[in-house]
Every structure is written in C-alpha cells, then in structure tokens.
Short mmCIF file of C-alpha atoms and ligand atoms in Angstrom, two decimals:
data_model
loop_
_atom_site.label_atom_id
_atom_site.label_comp_id
_atom_site.label_asym_id
_atom_site.label_seq_id
_atom_site.Cartn_x
_atom_site.Cartn_y
_atom_site.Cartn_z
CA MET Z 1 37.62 15.21 11.60
CA PRO Z 2 39.03 11.64 10.24
CA ASP Z 3 37.87 9.92 13.52
CA ALA Z 4 34.31 10.92 12.39
CA LYS Z 5 34.72 9.46 9.33
CA ASN Z 6 36.09 6.24 10.34
CA LEU Z 7 32.80 6.31 13.10
CA PHE Z 8 30.51 6.35 10.14
CA LEU Z 9 32.25 3.32 8.22
CA LYS Z 10 32.38 1.48 11.11
CA PHE Z 11 28.50 1.94 11.35
CA LYS Z 12 28.09 1.45 7.71
CA THR Z 13 29.85 -1.78 7.73
CA TYR Z 14 27.58 -2.41 10.62
CA ILE Z 15 24.12 -1.36 9.04
CA GLU Z 16 25.26 -3.49 6.03
CA GLU Z 17 25.13 -7.20 8.41
CA ILE Z 18 22.16 -5.79 9.45
CA GLN Z 19 20.66 -5.63 5.32
CA ALA Z 20 22.24 -8.56 4.80
CA LEU Z 21 19.91 -10.40 7.49
CA ILE Z 22 17.13 -8.67 6.34
CA ALA Z 23 17.45 -10.17 2.65
CA SER Z 24 17.81 -13.52 3.88
CA GLU Z 25 14.78 -13.67 6.06
CA LYS Z 26 12.66 -11.89 3.08
CA LEU Z 27 14.04 -15.24 0.96
CA LEU Z 28 12.73 -17.39 3.58
CA ALA Z 29 9.20 -15.77 3.57
CA TRP Z 30 8.96 -15.62 -0.38
CA ASP Z 31 10.15 -19.57 -0.48
CA LEU Z 32 7.99 -19.91 2.81
CA GLU Z 33 5.12 -18.30 0.57
CA ILE Z 34 6.28 -19.78 -3.31
CA ASN Z 35 8.31 -22.98 -2.73
CA MET Z 36 7.83 -24.55 1.15
CA PRO Z 37 7.12 -27.86 1.43
CA LYS Z 38 3.53 -27.77 3.74
CA SER Z 39 5.10 -30.04 6.24
CA ALA Z 40 8.18 -27.27 6.61
CA ALA Z 41 5.70 -25.21 8.26
CA GLU Z 42 6.92 -25.17 11.82
CA ASP Z 43 10.99 -25.54 11.13
CA ARG Z 44 10.58 -22.03 8.81
CA ALA Z 45 8.71 -20.49 11.72
CA TRP Z 46 11.66 -20.57 14.13
CA GLN Z 47 14.38 -20.01 11.35
CA ILE Z 48 12.29 -16.64 10.59
CA SER Z 49 11.76 -15.64 14.65
CA ILE Z 50 15.66 -16.37 15.38
CA MET Z 51 16.46 -14.22 12.06
CA SER Z 52 14.23 -11.52 13.27
CA LYS Z 53 15.40 -11.78 17.15
CA LEU Z 54 19.05 -11.43 15.75
CA ILE Z 55 17.75 -8.29 13.43
CA HIS Z 56 16.02 -6.56 16.29
CA LYS Z 57 18.99 -7.49 18.31
CA LYS Z 58 21.57 -5.28 15.75
CA LEU Z 59 19.13 -2.61 15.58
CA THR Z 60 19.06 -2.42 19.30
CA SER Z 61 22.24 -3.27 20.24
CA CYS Z 62 24.52 -1.01 23.05
CA GLU Z 63 27.33 -0.81 19.65
CA MET Z 64 24.50 1.14 18.01
CA ASN Z 65 23.76 3.34 20.59
CA LEU Z 66 27.21 4.11 20.59
CA TYR Z 67 27.30 4.74 16.79
CA LEU Z 68 23.84 6.88 17.11
CA ASN Z 69 25.05 9.08 20.23
CA GLU Z 70 28.20 9.88 18.47
CA LEU Z 71 26.78 10.45 14.80
CA ARG Z 72 24.13 12.10 16.13
CA LYS Z 73 26.30 14.77 17.13
CA LYS Z 74 25.70 18.23 15.16
CA ASP Z 75 29.65 18.50 14.44
CA ILE Z 76 29.54 15.02 12.71
CA LEU Z 77 26.27 15.15 11.26
CA THR Z 78 27.38 18.31 8.98
CA LEU Z 79 30.55 16.82 7.10
CA LEU Z 80 28.01 14.10 5.47
CA ASP Z 81 25.66 14.08 2.94
CA SER Z 82 21.96 13.86 2.47
CA LYS Z 83 22.37 10.25 1.87
CA ASP Z 84 24.83 9.36 4.76
CA LYS Z 85 22.52 11.59 7.19
CA ALA Z 86 19.45 9.85 6.20
CA LEU Z 87 20.65 6.44 6.78
CA ILE Z 88 21.51 7.96 10.61
CA ARG Z 89 17.92 9.36 10.82
CA GLU Z 90 16.36 6.04 9.79
CA ALA Z 91 18.62 3.59 11.54
CA GLY Z 92 18.08 6.12 14.65
CA ARG Z 93 14.23 5.90 14.13
CA GLU Z 94 14.14 2.57 14.05
CA TYR Z 95 16.62 2.23 17.06
CA ASP Z 96 14.11 4.76 19.69
CA LYS Z 97 10.79 3.18 18.15
CA ALA Z 98 12.52 -0.43 19.42
CA VAL Z 99 14.06 0.57 23.02
CA LYS Z 100 10.97 2.50 23.90
CA VAL Z 101 8.96 -0.24 24.29
CA PRO Z 102 9.76 -2.96 26.87
CA GLY Z 103 10.68 -6.26 25.26
CA GLU Z 104 8.00 -7.82 27.51
CA ILE Z 105 5.21 -6.07 25.62
CA ILE Z 106 6.75 -6.65 22.27
CA GLU Z 107 6.60 -9.81 23.02
CA ALA Z 108 2.98 -10.08 24.73
CA LEU Z 109 1.75 -8.85 21.35
CA ALA Z 110 3.65 -11.42 19.10
CA ASN Z 111 1.75 -13.80 21.53
CA VAL Z 112 -1.30 -12.71 21.53
CA THR Z 113 -1.62 -12.08 17.72
CA ALA Z 114 -0.29 -15.47 16.99
CA LYS Z 115 -3.46 -16.53 18.66
CA ALA Z 116 -5.68 -14.22 17.22
CA GLN Z 117 -5.08 -14.78 14.01
CA LEU Z 118 -6.17 -18.20 14.12
CA THR Z 119 -9.07 -17.21 16.39
CA TRP Z 120 -9.77 -14.52 13.28
CA GLN Z 121 -9.93 -17.24 10.90
CA ASP Z 122 -12.15 -19.21 12.89
CA ALA Z 123 -14.76 -16.42 13.90
CA ARG Z 124 -14.73 -15.02 10.15
CA LYS Z 125 -15.50 -18.61 9.16
CA LYS Z 126 -18.17 -18.89 11.58
CA GLN Z 127 -19.09 -15.66 11.23
CA ASN Z 128 -19.28 -14.84 14.30
CA PHE Z 129 -17.57 -11.64 15.96
CA GLU Z 130 -17.85 -12.31 19.58
CA LEU Z 131 -15.49 -15.17 19.32
CA PHE Z 132 -12.76 -12.72 17.86
CA ALA Z 133 -13.81 -9.99 20.50
CA PRO Z 134 -11.56 -11.08 23.23
CA SER Z 135 -8.50 -10.84 21.38
CA LEU Z 136 -9.25 -7.93 19.91
CA GLU Z 137 -9.87 -6.09 23.21
CA LYS Z 138 -6.03 -7.25 24.15
CA ILE Z 139 -4.55 -6.44 21.15
CA ILE Z 140 -5.98 -2.66 21.61
CA ALA Z 141 -5.38 -3.06 25.18
CA LEU Z 142 -1.49 -3.54 24.38
CA LYS Z 143 -1.55 -1.18 21.06
CA GLN Z 144 -2.91 1.66 23.75
CA LYS Z 145 0.23 0.71 25.98
CA ILE Z 146 2.80 0.87 23.24
CA ALA Z 147 1.60 4.08 22.42
CA ASP Z 148 1.96 5.24 25.62
CA TYR Z 149 5.71 4.46 25.76
CA ILE Z 150 6.21 5.52 22.33
CA GLY Z 151 4.82 8.98 23.46
CA TYR Z 152 2.24 10.92 21.04
CA THR Z 153 1.16 14.49 21.38
CA GLY Z 154 -3.15 14.62 20.71
CA SER Z 155 -4.34 11.39 20.08
CA PRO Z 156 -2.49 7.95 21.45
CA TYR Z 157 -3.75 6.91 17.48
CA ASN Z 158 -1.03 9.04 16.21
CA ALA Z 159 1.57 7.32 18.02
CA LEU Z 160 0.86 3.97 16.23
CA LEU Z 161 0.06 6.17 12.76
CA ASP Z 162 3.22 7.38 13.02
CA ASP Z 163 4.71 3.65 13.09
CA TYR Z 164 3.51 3.02 9.73
CA GLU Z 165 3.74 6.16 8.20
CA GLU Z 166 6.37 8.59 9.31
CA GLY Z 167 5.30 12.68 10.31
CA MET Z 168 1.74 11.48 9.82
CA ASN Z 169 -0.83 12.28 12.31
CA THR Z 170 -4.71 12.50 12.81
CA GLU Z 171 -5.16 16.22 12.35
CA LYS Z 172 -3.55 15.70 8.81
CA LEU Z 173 -6.02 12.69 7.95
CA GLU Z 174 -9.11 14.32 9.23
CA ASN Z 175 -8.48 17.71 6.58
CA LEU Z 176 -7.62 15.47 3.97
CA PHE Z 177 -10.40 12.41 4.61
CA SER Z 178 -13.44 15.09 5.46
CA LYS Z 179 -12.88 16.24 1.69
CA ILE Z 180 -12.80 13.15 0.07
CA LYS Z 181 -15.86 11.78 2.16
CA LYS Z 182 -17.71 14.25 1.41
CA GLU Z 183 -17.20 14.44 -2.52
CA ILE Z 184 -16.98 10.47 -2.56
CA ILE Z 185 -20.49 9.90 -1.07
CA THR Z 186 -22.02 12.65 -3.16
CA LEU Z 187 -20.47 11.18 -6.52
CA VAL Z 188 -21.49 7.56 -5.54
CA GLN Z 189 -25.29 9.01 -5.29
CA GLU Z 190 -24.92 10.91 -8.76
CA ILE Z 191 -23.40 7.45 -10.51
CA GLN Z 192 -26.07 6.13 -9.25
CA LYS Z 193 -28.82 8.14 -10.55
CA SER Z 194 -26.88 7.41 -13.87
CA ASN Z 195 -29.09 5.68 -16.39
CA ILE Z 196 -25.43 4.46 -17.83
CA LYS Z 197 -25.30 0.67 -16.00
CA PRO Z 198 -22.25 -0.76 -17.49
CA ASP Z 199 -22.35 -4.53 -18.47
CA THR Z 200 -19.56 -6.83 -16.50
CA SER Z 201 -20.89 -9.76 -17.34
CA PHE Z 202 -18.45 -10.78 -19.70
CA LEU Z 203 -15.33 -10.34 -17.72
CA ASN Z 204 -16.69 -13.17 -15.70
CA LEU Z 205 -16.67 -15.92 -18.57
CA SER Z 206 -14.13 -18.86 -18.24
CA PHE Z 207 -10.68 -17.22 -19.24
CA SER Z 208 -7.42 -19.82 -19.55
CA LYS Z 209 -5.10 -19.81 -16.49
CA GLU Z 210 -2.27 -20.32 -18.75
CA LYS Z 211 -3.07 -17.67 -21.11
CA GLN Z 212 -3.75 -15.11 -18.15
CA ILE Z 213 -0.39 -15.29 -16.87
CA ALA Z 214 1.10 -15.36 -19.67
CA LEU Z 215 -0.85 -11.68 -20.42
CA CYS Z 216 0.32 -10.73 -17.20
CA GLN Z 217 4.01 -11.04 -17.71
CA GLU Z 218 3.45 -9.34 -20.95
CA ILE Z 219 1.57 -6.87 -19.47
CA LEU Z 220 4.80 -6.32 -16.39
CA GLU Z 221 7.67 -5.91 -19.58
CA PHE Z 222 4.81 -3.60 -21.51
CA ILE Z 223 5.27 -1.18 -17.97
CA GLY Z 224 9.06 -1.95 -17.37
CA PHE Z 225 9.39 -4.44 -15.04
CA ASP Z 226 13.09 -6.10 -15.83
CA LEU Z 227 12.40 -9.63 -15.84
CA ASN Z 228 15.65 -10.75 -16.17
CA LYS Z 229 16.35 -9.05 -12.61
CA GLY Z 230 13.15 -10.12 -11.12
CA HIS Z 231 10.71 -13.13 -11.19
CA PHE Z 232 7.32 -13.55 -11.50
CA GLY Z 233 5.11 -16.07 -10.01
CA GLU Z 234 1.59 -16.98 -8.14
CA SER Z 235 0.16 -17.02 -4.77
CA THR Z 236 -2.95 -16.48 -3.21
CA HIS Z 237 -2.40 -13.56 -1.64
CA PRO Z 238 -0.42 -11.21 -3.96
CA PHE Z 239 2.83 -9.37 -3.09
CA THR Z 240 5.94 -7.98 -3.67
CA ILE Z 241 9.48 -8.41 -2.22
CA GLY Z 242 13.05 -6.78 -3.29
CA ILE Z 243 15.33 -8.45 -2.10
CA GLY Z 244 18.20 -6.70 -4.07
CA PRO Z 245 18.57 -4.27 -6.88
CA ASN Z 246 18.70 -7.65 -9.14
CA ASP Z 247 16.12 -9.41 -7.28
CA VAL Z 248 12.63 -8.06 -7.24
CA ARG Z 249 9.81 -10.90 -6.94
CA LEU Z 250 6.25 -10.46 -7.42
CA THR Z 251 3.47 -12.52 -7.52
CA THR Z 252 -0.04 -12.63 -8.99
CA ARG Z 253 -3.52 -14.20 -8.20
CA VAL Z 254 -5.77 -16.03 -10.81
CA ASN Z 255 -8.94 -16.34 -10.88
CA GLU Z 256 -10.57 -17.98 -14.09
CA ASN Z 257 -14.02 -16.73 -14.15
CA ASN Z 258 -12.87 -13.19 -13.11
CA LEU Z 259 -10.94 -11.50 -16.01
CA LEU Z 260 -9.72 -8.47 -13.75
CA CYS Z 261 -8.24 -10.28 -10.75
CA ALA Z 262 -4.60 -11.40 -12.05
CA ILE Z 263 -4.41 -8.21 -14.35
CA GLY Z 264 -5.30 -5.65 -11.55
CA SER Z 265 -3.32 -7.79 -9.35
CA THR Z 266 -0.57 -7.96 -11.58
CA ILE Z 267 -0.49 -4.04 -12.68
CA HIS Z 268 -0.82 -3.26 -8.66
CA GLU Z 269 2.38 -5.83 -7.80
CA GLY Z 270 4.17 -4.11 -10.88
CA GLY Z 271 3.89 -0.31 -9.93
CA HIS Z 272 5.86 -2.13 -6.44
CA ALA Z 273 8.29 -4.02 -8.24
CA LEU Z 274 9.08 -1.02 -10.32
CA TYR Z 275 9.11 1.00 -7.37
CA GLU Z 276 12.31 -1.70 -6.03
CA GLN Z 277 14.09 -2.12 -9.38
CA GLY Z 278 14.48 1.97 -9.71
CA ILE Z 279 15.79 2.28 -6.36
CA ASP Z 280 19.34 3.34 -6.75
CA PRO Z 281 21.94 0.25 -6.33
CA ALA Z 282 24.33 2.13 -4.47
CA LEU Z 283 21.88 2.32 -1.50
CA TYR Z 284 21.99 -1.51 -1.93
CA LYS Z 285 23.24 -2.94 1.62
CA SER Z 286 22.23 -0.14 3.61
CA TYR Z 287 18.75 0.71 5.75
CA LEU Z 288 17.71 2.98 2.38
CA PHE Z 289 17.08 0.51 0.17
CA ASN Z 290 13.66 0.40 0.72
CA GLY Z 291 10.47 2.68 -0.21
CA ALA Z 292 10.13 5.75 1.43
CA SER Z 293 7.10 4.97 3.38
CA LEU Z 294 3.80 2.14 2.90
CA ALA Z 295 1.70 5.50 1.40
CA ILE Z 296 4.54 6.06 -1.15
CA HIS Z 297 5.01 2.75 -1.86
CA GLU Z 298 0.89 2.01 -2.17
CA SER Z 299 0.73 5.39 -4.17
CA GLN Z 300 3.43 3.40 -7.21
CA SER Z 301 1.01 0.45 -7.07
CA ARG Z 302 -2.27 2.27 -6.96
CA LEU Z 303 -0.51 4.57 -9.93
CA TYR Z 304 -0.10 1.65 -12.34
CA GLU Z 305 -3.58 -0.49 -11.06
CA THR Z 306 -6.06 2.34 -10.95
CA ILE Z 307 -4.63 5.66 -13.08
CA ILE Z 308 -2.97 4.04 -15.52
CA GLY Z 309 -4.58 0.19 -15.61
CA GLN Z 310 -7.92 1.46 -15.40
CA GLY Z 311 -7.18 4.36 -17.89
CA LEU Z 312 -8.47 4.63 -21.36
CA PRO Z 313 -4.56 5.80 -23.02
CA PHE Z 314 -3.12 2.35 -21.48
CA TRP Z 315 -6.02 0.17 -22.90
CA SER Z 316 -6.12 1.50 -26.40
CA SER Z 317 -3.04 0.25 -26.90
CA ILE Z 318 -2.84 -2.77 -25.20
CA TYR Z 319 -6.64 -4.25 -25.59
CA PRO Z 320 -5.95 -5.68 -29.43
CA LYS Z 321 -3.03 -7.83 -27.24
CA LEU Z 322 -6.05 -9.23 -24.55
CA GLN Z 323 -8.44 -9.83 -27.18
CA ASN Z 324 -5.61 -11.59 -29.42
CA TYR Z 325 -5.37 -13.84 -26.15
CA PHE Z 326 -8.95 -14.60 -25.74
CA LYS Z 327 -10.48 -14.20 -28.87
CA SER Z 328 -13.97 -16.14 -28.86
CA GLU Z 329 -14.25 -14.56 -25.05
CA LEU Z 330 -13.72 -10.91 -26.43
CA ASN Z 331 -13.95 -10.10 -30.19
CA ASP Z 332 -17.30 -8.77 -29.92
CA ILE Z 333 -16.55 -7.01 -27.34
CA SER Z 334 -15.53 -2.98 -28.10
CA LEU Z 335 -12.59 -1.08 -26.37
CA ASP Z 336 -15.40 1.25 -25.47
CA LYS Z 337 -17.64 -1.53 -23.57
CA PHE Z 338 -14.33 -2.89 -21.51
CA TYR Z 339 -13.23 0.14 -20.38
CA LYS Z 340 -16.77 1.17 -19.31
CA ALA Z 341 -17.30 -2.23 -17.56
CA ILE Z 342 -13.44 -2.01 -15.90
CA ASN Z 343 -14.60 0.57 -13.97
CA LYS Z 344 -18.27 0.17 -12.86
CA VAL Z 345 -18.76 1.91 -9.54
CA GLU Z 346 -20.54 -0.12 -7.32
CA PRO Z 347 -21.19 0.33 -3.79
CA SER Z 348 -20.38 -2.98 -2.09
CA LEU Z 349 -19.35 -4.66 1.10
CA ILE Z 350 -15.62 -6.14 0.90
CA ARG Z 351 -12.88 -3.63 0.54
CA ILE Z 352 -10.44 -5.61 -1.34
CA GLU Z 353 -13.32 -6.16 -4.20
CA ALA Z 354 -14.26 -2.41 -4.20
CA ASP Z 355 -13.93 -0.01 -7.22
CA GLU Z 356 -11.89 2.73 -7.81
CA VAL Z 357 -14.67 5.38 -6.12
CA THR Z 358 -15.76 3.73 -3.53
CA TYR Z 359 -12.56 2.09 -2.32
CA ASN Z 360 -11.91 4.93 0.08
CA LEU Z 361 -15.11 5.22 2.15
CA HIS Z 362 -14.03 1.39 3.15
CA ILE Z 363 -10.55 2.78 4.73
CA ILE Z 364 -12.15 5.71 6.09
CA ILE Z 365 -14.39 3.04 8.22
CA ARG Z 366 -12.28 1.35 9.66
CA TYR Z 367 -9.67 4.18 10.31
CA GLU Z 368 -12.29 6.09 11.88
CA ILE Z 369 -13.42 2.87 14.18
CA GLU Z 370 -9.94 2.17 14.94
CA LYS Z 371 -9.34 5.65 16.00
CA ASP Z 372 -12.02 5.26 18.04
CA LEU Z 373 -11.41 2.02 19.66
CA ILE Z 374 -7.25 3.42 20.78
CA GLU Z 375 -9.44 6.64 22.28
CA ASN Z 376 -11.63 4.74 24.08
CA LYS Z 377 -14.44 6.38 22.71
CA ILE Z 378 -16.66 2.88 21.71
CA LYS Z 379 -15.86 -0.46 22.80
CA ILE Z 380 -14.73 -3.70 21.43
CA LYS Z 381 -18.36 -5.53 21.38
CA GLU Z 382 -19.89 -1.89 19.87
CA VAL Z 383 -17.85 -2.58 16.79
CA PRO Z 384 -20.55 -4.44 14.28
CA GLU Z 385 -22.88 -2.07 15.17
CA VAL Z 386 -20.97 0.79 14.41
CA TRP Z 387 -19.50 -0.53 11.32
CA SER Z 388 -23.28 -1.44 10.21
CA GLU Z 389 -23.99 2.28 10.82
CA LYS Z 390 -21.02 3.57 8.92
CA TYR Z 391 -21.56 1.23 5.79
CA GLN Z 392 -24.82 2.41 5.07
CA LYS Z 393 -24.24 6.08 6.03
CA TYR Z 394 -21.64 6.00 3.56
CA LEU Z 395 -22.05 3.55 1.06
CA GLY Z 396 -26.10 2.26 1.39
CA VAL Z 397 -25.13 -0.84 2.14
CA ILE Z 398 -25.44 -3.11 5.24
CA PRO Z 399 -22.85 -6.30 5.79
CA LYS Z 400 -25.41 -9.47 6.20
CA ASN Z 401 -23.09 -11.07 8.36
CA HIS Z 402 -19.97 -10.32 10.63
CA ALA Z 403 -17.37 -11.91 7.94
CA GLU Z 404 -18.94 -9.42 5.22
CA GLY Z 405 -18.71 -6.79 7.83
CA ALA Z 406 -15.62 -6.05 10.80
CA LEU Z 407 -14.27 -9.44 10.27
CA GLN Z 408 -13.35 -9.36 6.71
CA ASP Z 409 -9.72 -8.07 6.94
CA ILE Z 410 -6.77 -9.82 8.68
CA HIS Z 411 -5.18 -6.46 10.03
CA TRP Z 412 -6.79 -6.39 13.33
CA SER Z 413 -6.06 -10.06 13.92
CA LEU Z 414 -1.89 -8.66 13.34
CA GLY Z 415 -1.91 -6.01 15.83
CA ALA Z 416 -2.10 -3.97 12.35
CA ILE Z 417 -3.92 -0.46 13.53
CA GLY Z 418 -2.43 2.53 12.28
CA TYR Z 419 -1.84 0.65 8.97
CA PHE Z 420 -5.63 0.63 6.82
CA PRO Z 421 -5.18 5.08 6.01
CA THR Z 422 -1.82 4.51 4.08
CA TYR Z 423 -3.92 2.76 1.39
CA THR Z 424 -5.55 6.03 1.14
CA LEU Z 425 -2.82 8.23 1.34
CA GLY Z 426 -1.23 6.20 -1.57
CA ASN Z 427 -4.59 6.95 -3.77
CA LEU Z 428 -3.70 10.58 -2.47
CA TYR Z 429 -0.21 10.66 -3.77
CA ALA Z 430 -0.64 8.43 -6.91
CA ALA Z 431 -3.00 11.47 -8.00
CA GLN Z 432 -0.77 14.18 -6.88
CA PHE Z 433 2.19 12.68 -8.50
CA TYR Z 434 0.49 11.97 -12.18
CA PHE Z 435 -0.89 15.65 -11.85
CA GLN Z 436 2.44 17.09 -11.73
CA ALA Z 437 3.86 13.76 -14.26
CA LYS Z 438 1.36 15.09 -16.58
CA LYS Z 439 2.74 19.02 -16.19
CA ASP Z 440 6.71 17.84 -16.76
CA ILE Z 441 5.62 15.54 -19.63
CA PRO Z 442 3.18 17.52 -21.86
CA ASN Z 443 2.51 14.22 -23.71
CA LEU Z 444 2.38 11.70 -21.30
CA GLU Z 445 -1.22 10.61 -22.37
CA ASN Z 446 -0.51 10.39 -25.82
CA GLU Z 447 2.89 8.57 -25.58
CA ILE Z 448 1.11 6.07 -23.32
CA GLU Z 449 -1.80 5.57 -26.34
CA LYS Z 450 1.06 4.37 -28.58
CA GLY Z 451 2.19 1.79 -26.13
CA ASN Z 452 5.52 3.80 -24.71
CA LEU Z 453 5.59 3.75 -20.97
CA SER Z 454 9.25 4.45 -20.71
CA LEU Z 455 8.58 8.27 -19.94
CA LEU Z 456 6.18 7.68 -17.12
CA ARG Z 457 8.38 5.09 -15.67
CA ASN Z 458 11.74 7.07 -15.71
CA TRP Z 459 10.07 10.14 -14.66
CA LEU Z 460 8.73 8.22 -11.15
CA LYS Z 461 12.40 6.82 -10.97
CA GLU Z 462 13.90 9.99 -11.84
CA LYS Z 463 11.94 11.85 -9.29
CA ILE Z 464 11.12 9.07 -6.57
CA HIS Z 465 12.06 5.44 -6.74
CA SER Z 466 15.73 6.01 -7.11
CA TYR Z 467 15.84 8.11 -3.91
CA GLY Z 468 14.78 5.04 -1.51
CA MET Z 469 14.68 6.01 1.86
CA ILE Z 470 16.51 9.30 1.49
CA GLU Z 471 13.78 11.66 2.03
CA THR Z 472 10.76 11.54 4.06
CA PRO Z 473 6.99 11.13 2.62
CA GLU Z 474 6.43 15.19 3.21
CA GLN Z 475 9.86 16.01 1.68
CA ILE Z 476 9.52 13.58 -1.42
CA VAL Z 477 5.60 15.51 -2.31
CA LYS Z 478 7.26 19.16 -1.45
CA ARG Z 479 10.00 18.81 -3.79
CA ILE Z 480 8.48 16.89 -7.02
CA CYS Z 481 4.81 19.12 -6.37
CA GLY Z 482 6.22 22.38 -4.53
CA GLN Z 483 3.61 21.25 -1.51
CA GLU Z 484 2.33 19.03 0.97
CA LEU Z 485 -0.01 16.28 0.13
CA ASN Z 486 -3.57 17.61 -1.28
CA SER Z 487 -6.00 15.58 -1.60
CA ASP Z 488 -7.75 18.14 -4.39
CA TYR Z 489 -5.82 16.01 -6.79
CA PHE Z 490 -7.47 12.95 -6.13
CA ILE Z 491 -11.15 14.38 -6.20
CA SER Z 492 -10.40 16.58 -9.33
CA TYR Z 493 -8.87 12.84 -11.05
CA ILE Z 494 -12.19 11.02 -9.88
CA LYS Z 495 -14.71 13.83 -10.65
CA ASP Z 496 -13.24 14.18 -13.86
CA LYS Z 497 -12.86 10.60 -14.73
CA TYR Z 498 -16.38 9.37 -13.59
CA SER Z 499 -18.60 12.21 -14.69
CA LYS Z 500 -17.29 11.58 -18.20
CA LEU Z 501 -17.45 7.70 -17.58
CA TYR Z 502 -21.31 8.08 -16.21
CA ASN Z 503 -22.55 11.27 -18.15
CA LEU Z 504 -22.65 13.18 -15.13
CA LYS Z 505 -23.48 17.37 -14.92
CA LEU Z 506 -20.84 17.57 -11.91
CA LYS Z 507 -19.84 21.09 -10.64
CA GLN Z 508 -15.94 21.02 -10.52
CA GLU Z 509 -15.17 23.73 -8.33
CA THR Z 510 -11.87 22.29 -7.97
CA ILE Z 511 -9.66 23.97 -10.67
CA LEU Z 512 -7.36 21.60 -11.27
CA SER Z 513 -8.08 20.28 -15.11
CA TYR Z 514 -7.61 16.45 -14.85
ZN1 LIG L 1 -0.14 -2.61 -2.53
#
C-alpha cells in the first residue's frame, strides 16, 4: 500500500511542525522563569497564548482529522511498526479529547483559572478559604461538565484522572491507596512510639549558596546528567524542561538555612532530566519525544530523590564530598547521624515539606476530597472541615489556619483536578522498578556505594527512558516487571527501611525482601 506509506510520511511532517511549535513554547516558558525582565510579563503572556492556540488549532484541525481517519484503519495499522502506531495512538488521543469538549468550555475554564490563581494567592495570604470558595465552585462545575463531554464509566472523576494518567481509574486507585493508607498510618504510629529521635538541627545551620550550587552541579553529574546537553539554573519553583535530546534544562531552589532543600530538589529534577536525556533521539520531532505519563515521569524523579538520594549506599559514597564543601558545619557529623537526620519521619501539615513515609497520606487526602467534590458528595464550603478531619485521622495533626490547610497547593486554582494521584503513583512505580533493577543487577547497591551510578542509569535508560511515549504506563510496568502496578513493593521498601532506622519490630507479612 504505497499510498498509506505516503500518507503516513505526510502525517509525520505535520506532527513535526506541531513539535517545533511545542519546543518553541517551552523555550518561551523557560525564559519567562529564568531570564525575562519583569516588565515583559504581558508581552510574554501574549506570545505564549498565541503559540498555545496555534498548537491547539493544528492538533484539532480538519487535516489532522483526515489523517487520523485514514491511518486508524486496521489494514493500514498492520503495515506500521510499534513506534508509528504509537504516534497515531497518541495524536489520536489528544485529538479526541480536544474535539469532545466545546471551545467555549475550554475558554471559560481558562478565564476562570486565570482569575482563580490570583484569588487563591490572595486567599492564602489572608488565610481565608471563603475568598477562594466561589472560584473553586466554578472550577469544579466546569470540570464536571468537561467530564461529561469526555465521557466515562463509573465516577466522573475517571474522565479527569485519565487526562493526566492514561488508563488509570478510581477503582484501581482505591485498591492501591487503601493498602498504603492502612500500612503507613500504622507505621507512622510505630515510629512515633520509638525512642529514636534523630537530631536534625545541624541541617539548618547557614550553608553558603555558592557552595550549595557547586555541590548540586557535582551531584547532577554524579548521577549521570550530561551538562553538555543541558543547563542547570535556579528558580523559586524547581522544574525540568526537555526541549530536545540535546537541550534539557532544570532548576533547583536554594535555601541557605536548609541544606536539604537544594540537594533534594536537584536530585528530584535530576531524575526528571535523566529521563528526558535518555529518550531515543530518533523520537525527537515526533509526538513521542516525551515521558510516558506524569506518574512514570514522577517515578524517575522520586526514585532518584528518595530511594537513591535518601539511601545509605548513595551517601556512603558521596558524604565525604559533602563534608568537604562544608567543613566547619559537618565535620563532627557522622554519616550515620546524617543518614538518620535526612530520613526523619514527622507528621506535618505541609505536603511539599513532608517526609517519604507520610508524603502519600497528604496525596491521598487531596485525592479523596477532590473526588468527593466532583461526585457532589461534599460541598465546597465543607472542604476545610473535611480537610482537618482527615489530617487528624491520618496524620494526627490539625491545621491552625487555611493557609496550612486546604489553601496550600496551587493545583485546584489551575483547574488541575485529578493530578494529585500521579505523585503517589510515581512513588509506587519507583519502588516496583527499583525492586526489578536490583533483581536484574545483583551488585547494584554495592556499585552505588562505590560511586558507580551508571548501572542504574543505563538500566533505566534501556528499560524506560529510551521508549519515550511508545508504550503506555501499563505496558511499561508489565514489560519490565511482568505484572501490573502493585503497591506491595512500596510498602515493603518503606517498612524495611524505616524499621531499621527506627529499630522497630514490624510484622513483615509481605515476602518481598527489599
Ligand atoms: Zn517531579
């Protein structure tokens, strides 16, 4: 079928044009955060909004419709390889979603959220949820409409969730989350009963900013980030942006009185950045030059940030370097004391400051609340009360005001409903992938202890990064681990690590030795 081949080549060229626009839009966004003079904000908003409109127009055009109509036919699909099929699948997914929801609804949401972000900032400053409630009400109503237009089975929340994480639904989430919730709540209670109380005060001494940046750059190279094909900068909200295989940029956030802030965010973003640098360059210019999903992307950042970056093998190797940077501050602090301090568990109110054990409870609370809002099971005005009840029940702490309660995250004001679960899913994937990596590479942790992180990086590149978006999250975990996403790996990892740290005698009914 030579016509089909021709048609596919034309389709690929069309997609390349979209990709060039997307890469340019990313560059505008990077510049906005890093270099742009403040007074250019309005001009930049104009440039970005036109660019997004152009991308949307091309993604949903009649031309795209014609391509997809033809290329989605079975007899044509059988002629294509998995990469080309995936390109049609992903472009088709974007197209279907975009054409299902009427333009006026999308525009209404854009208008509401633009204002809602400002209202949210103001409400948070004033610690007043009531100020934000009318905006949230409008956002939830529009999201419910969008769910109806997209269509769903079961909960309307499924339509929103699938937008962020293809193939995920509330039934699967309930299964995964109910187990974690039970196990983590018990574990946190046990930890609180332990007489081991790590001293973390030395982490809040004064650490020079210049030295922290230099150290973080060294850590980035240590984990395998190629600075010749990337850029490392600083911003208030750390982020990573993959513009192309030769241009991956990331930022960190430095706090002179909190040593872990820059180290943690650098390793986290470094995990995202390694993913972007590891995608097969042949996928560049195609829609597939991207992480497989938000959760798979987060699995890479969390694997590096927590399992590696808060692990003993990693610090056994690199701690002397850290001490060398901060001689007077850390000379008397042993590796053991440092390791215990960076893994201190303490129930708290602020999600982004939470430790590895309690973090997922913060996410589960947000998930339960936003799902109930979409399903009309609770009213907007009840959110702060429900928030407090859940924090008390799961974490034993109660916010004193709305700023440290329901107003702490930006997500809802952006209309990002269904996003939060991807954070916890990322942690679960990370533990499951790491379990498999240890199985496939028997000396993995000894090598990490010796300062060799290339075995892990190559394994991740070969098994996950290089694929870009060719496979769905479900396909990836099945191919690598031979089974679906399973929360037992995370639970085992966490119980094993923290029972040693806090000297706990836990019942390990799960047989996975970590
Ligand atoms: Zn992340």
